Amino acid sequence: MKKVNVILMVLVLVFALAACEGTDKPITVAMEATGEIPEKFEEQMTRFTEETGIEVKIQTYAGAENYEQALLGQIAGGTAPDVFILDGGHKIREYASEGALLALGDILEMDMGNFEQSLVEAFYYEDELYGVPKDYNTSVLFYHADLLDGDVPTTISEFETAAMNATSGTGDEKVYGFGIDPKINYYLPYIFTMGAEILGADGSVNEAEMQSQEHKNALQLLKDLFDGGYATSPFLSGAGWDGEIFGNKDVALLYGGSWITGVIGEGFNAGVAELPTEGNASSMLYVAGWVISSQSENPEDAARLIEFLSTDDELVQGNLDGLIGLPPTMSAMDALIEEKSDDPYLPVYREVVKDGFPFGSIDPEFVDTYNQALESMLYDGVSVDDTIAAMLAE
Amino acid sequence: MKKIWDYMNKFPYIVLLAPFLVLSMAFVFIPIINSFYISFFEFSFLNPSNRTFVMFDNFKNLFGDEVFITSLKNTALVVLVFVPAQLFLALLVAVLINAKIRAKGVFRVLVFLPYIVSPIAVGAIVTQLFKSDTPLVTFLTNFGFDNVTWNATSPYAFWLIVLLVIWTQIGFFMVIYNSALKEIPEDLYEAAKLDGASSLQEFRFITFPMLKHTRFLVMIMSMIVAFQLFELPYLISTIGGTSPGTPGNSTMTIVMYVYTNAFRYNNMGIAAASGVVLFALIFTLSYVQNKLQGKGD
Amino acid sequence: MKIIKKILIYIVLIGLGLLAIAPFVWTLHTAFILEDLNINKGLLSPDKYGFANFVYIFTHSLVFRWTINSIVTTLIITVANLLFNSMAGYALARYEFRGKKIIFFYVLGTMMIPTQIIMIPIYLQISRFGMVDSYAGLIVPFLINPFGVFLMRQFYLGFTKEIEEAGKMDGLSNLGVFFQIALPLAKSAILTQAIFIFVWNWNSFTLPSIIVQSQEKFTLPLGIYQITNSQYIASVTKAMAATLITLLPTIVLYVVFQKYLVGSHVSSAVK
């Protein structure tokens, strides 16, 4: 009799425990977090727990490379975080194709139509959605109004003239008309707008377009500007990055990432504009998103976290706290523009994002090959035709 | 208890080697085997069970990749210059500082400094010093060098890095030589002086031979350091966001190749294969060294 | 010594010294510059310098916690290394047994694989032992070092046997000879080992950066990297201030210990 009781008690306990399991386990979020992000993110997670009662355990890594290496280790070892961040495009395809990500179509309860479509597209793989954009940054034309000889250019030919006219001085005093970090990261919009569709939406390289006259024209334009002494790069100027040459007023025009606005100081008569166009408008997008691991044991809770992070309030707060770049939803961007009504750059970004191409879509190997060839063209005097040949060589 | 102690003393080497071997097996050996294993597969850590056995394909592709061959050449060159440099230069510096001069401590600290200063600092200052039109570069044109930005032009970039690596590592080898130098009994030198030997003879007949075991250590270590060169060329060639190995692939070393393939391009199989090749290279060379010099055992 | 020789030596060494100190001076200078934009512009007017970078580091982070983490982990690792590596090195130098050659080549072999390749497999091992994101994970895998073993082996190869014989005659067991004679007399080699093991582990970044996930467990290099790199731009001035902070203990240690890298003059001990 006693024995039976004991067994029954044990069984009851076991069932009770099994029922409890899973409801109180915290979900883990992993991210690369530098600067003040860890602090601010913790505050954000506290808000989330208050609202939903779901506990969150935060994993932060000191740098981008370490973050990804740790992710690989965790996924391989079966201890992947429930939610983590991945760049849109190539990375998403890679992880999804290996089955490391959970398809989000069924589990998310929010309106994906509110997101900028150019951003969301980077998170599809084989027609399934695998990630939700967390923020974005884009590229724009920066200018110093007081260094320009006239209006801000809106077409490519105006742009070329403006660059040439704005160049003045020599030696230390020299001001270049145009500055750019000559990489596919920043020059691709020029190539697209001048009519060379060298890359497909999924990042595939179109060889015919690579060898087209339009592509050659685009490259020739850049080469002529550099060779003629009208343009410079951070490398040539000994600067650490392109923001530096703009901040030091070494250039009148600069095409770069939207984060450069950080160097526009007090008293600068500067601004941002859309890329001068010849055909279709274009810009570069840097978008990262939240994904759920396919190993996750709490996908529902994870989904709630992502939805929380995509609300207007959290997106706006995130931008103000420095947690994210630009908000990826249209409603949040509107809210942000209202909040920061004295910020003249936000409306430009809102325009430019619609025609953006996600940088993450490009194969990293192609990026390196293209950039190296581009650098050789500008610094080593390689001809445009030879450059294109080098870009296509694998 | 006594019985255990007695047993341990019968095979003291087992006891002495045990802690090292156990820890090493667990955290080094198994991972190495893991890597070697991966090199025969098309593999991703995202889905380890989904690997495809490709046998030697990774190795075939490796040797067909121009970038890898370049990295092999570059690394070989580094080794050829670095090893003799440390074998002799570091020894020279150690001997010089050991001579009867004052402020030995100060010099030792100075020479050791580049070893512990962050490579970021080294990279930053060097790229500034070696830009075109700087006083240093202009001065060097007198020796037939062009007026260019060294870290952006090949082959200047490569040799600049070789120079830097030698210079940052000299402190390490100097310290090793130094502690060995101190072990040489003073009486040997005193006896030599009585016999009327010059400093050069002292060096040739006392110092140099007495350092036999240390020289082997320096030889092997410098070879390993040179073959595994990664941080300085990676940092310097990516200053300003350029791709590793810039300009062109002239500063690409084998480990840089491994790293970019493993983590930029996610080609784990190829990365592991290149690791295997690197290991084979170093190991063979060390074995040959060992045999040639009759040292080791 | 002839005067001329002495002067020559001084010249060479001073030249080397100046060369060597250059990046350190640059680091020192940059750490006090306030604005990143001003870095490579040579000497600036006094108002462009300040302690702001250091203040930022000390107020915006768990610097003290990180320093303690680094000190504790590095000390434990160093002491363990000195013991275990010396034991292994001695065994390889002094005893004859089957498999000795294989083990020696094993030791060398493990040094020939660059960490980058086995990074993730090492992580997997640590994960299997449940040591991810723990102090154990930061310490245990690093308690031994093949370089230390190699160094001690070479040292003990040149070690005179007489003193050990003396010890044996006095009735010491094999292990006793090691712990009471061989180990204490290897001071210079052990100190040399200590310096490198300490420096390597103090500055260690790659592996710890993937082992540790919580801020409070970061070691100094990890924490410093994190606060001086904001999402898009690295602040070089802050990074240099951080470098100085991280560098200090290493320099102090070396300055103090390089005096003691004096040979123990084993031969005189035999007398």
Tab-separated table of C-alpha atoms in Angstrom, chain B residues 179-187 210, chain C residues 94 155-166 181-189 262-271:
chain	number	residue	atom	x	y	z
B	179	SER	CA	67.511	34.291	-19.551
B	180	ALA	CA	69.642	31.649	-21.250
B	181	LEU	CA	72.638	33.956	-21.346
B	182	LYS	CA	72.366	34.400	-17.627
B	183	GLU	CA	72.642	30.687	-17.154
B	184	ILE	CA	76.113	30.527	-18.635
B	185	PRO	CA	78.546	30.242	-15.736
B	186	GLU	CA	80.718	33.272	-15.160
B	187	ASP	CA	83.816	31.151	-14.550
B	210	MET	CA	76.262	27.160	-24.748
C	94	ARG	CA	65.050	14.107	-18.040
C	155	PHE	CA	66.088	24.597	-20.185
C	156	TYR	CA	66.225	21.275	-18.411
C	157	LEU	CA	68.184	19.735	-21.257
C	158	GLY	CA	71.046	22.041	-20.343
C	159	PHE	CA	70.625	21.412	-16.659
C	160	THR	CA	73.515	19.679	-14.905
C	161	LYS	CA	72.739	16.238	-13.624
C	162	GLU	CA	75.122	16.374	-10.693
C	163	ILE	CA	72.843	18.221	-8.411
C	164	GLU	CA	70.075	15.757	-8.978
C	165	GLU	CA	72.403	12.903	-8.248
C	166	ALA	CA	73.290	14.654	-5.011
C	181	ILE	CA	65.599	20.725	-6.474
C	182	ALA	CA	64.860	21.003	-10.157
C	183	LEU	CA	61.922	23.351	-9.847
C	184	PRO	CA	63.428	25.872	-7.433
C	185	LEU	CA	66.615	26.079	-9.454
C	186	ALA	CA	64.824	26.907	-12.665
C	187	LYS	CA	63.980	30.408	-11.504
C	188	SER	CA	65.092	32.262	-14.604
C	189	ALA	CA	63.314	29.948	-16.985
C	262	VAL	CA	69.194	36.472	-13.375
C	263	GLY	CA	70.623	33.054	-13.830
C	264	SER	CA	70.568	30.894	-10.768
C	265	HIS	CA	74.073	29.815	-11.580
C	266	VAL	CA	73.408	26.171	-11.085
C	267	SER	CA	77.072	25.398	-11.217
C	268	SER	CA	77.771	27.374	-8.089
C	269	ALA	CA	74.976	25.527	-6.362
C	270	VAL	CA	76.749	22.294	-7.097
C	271	LYS	CA	79.714	23.560	-5.155
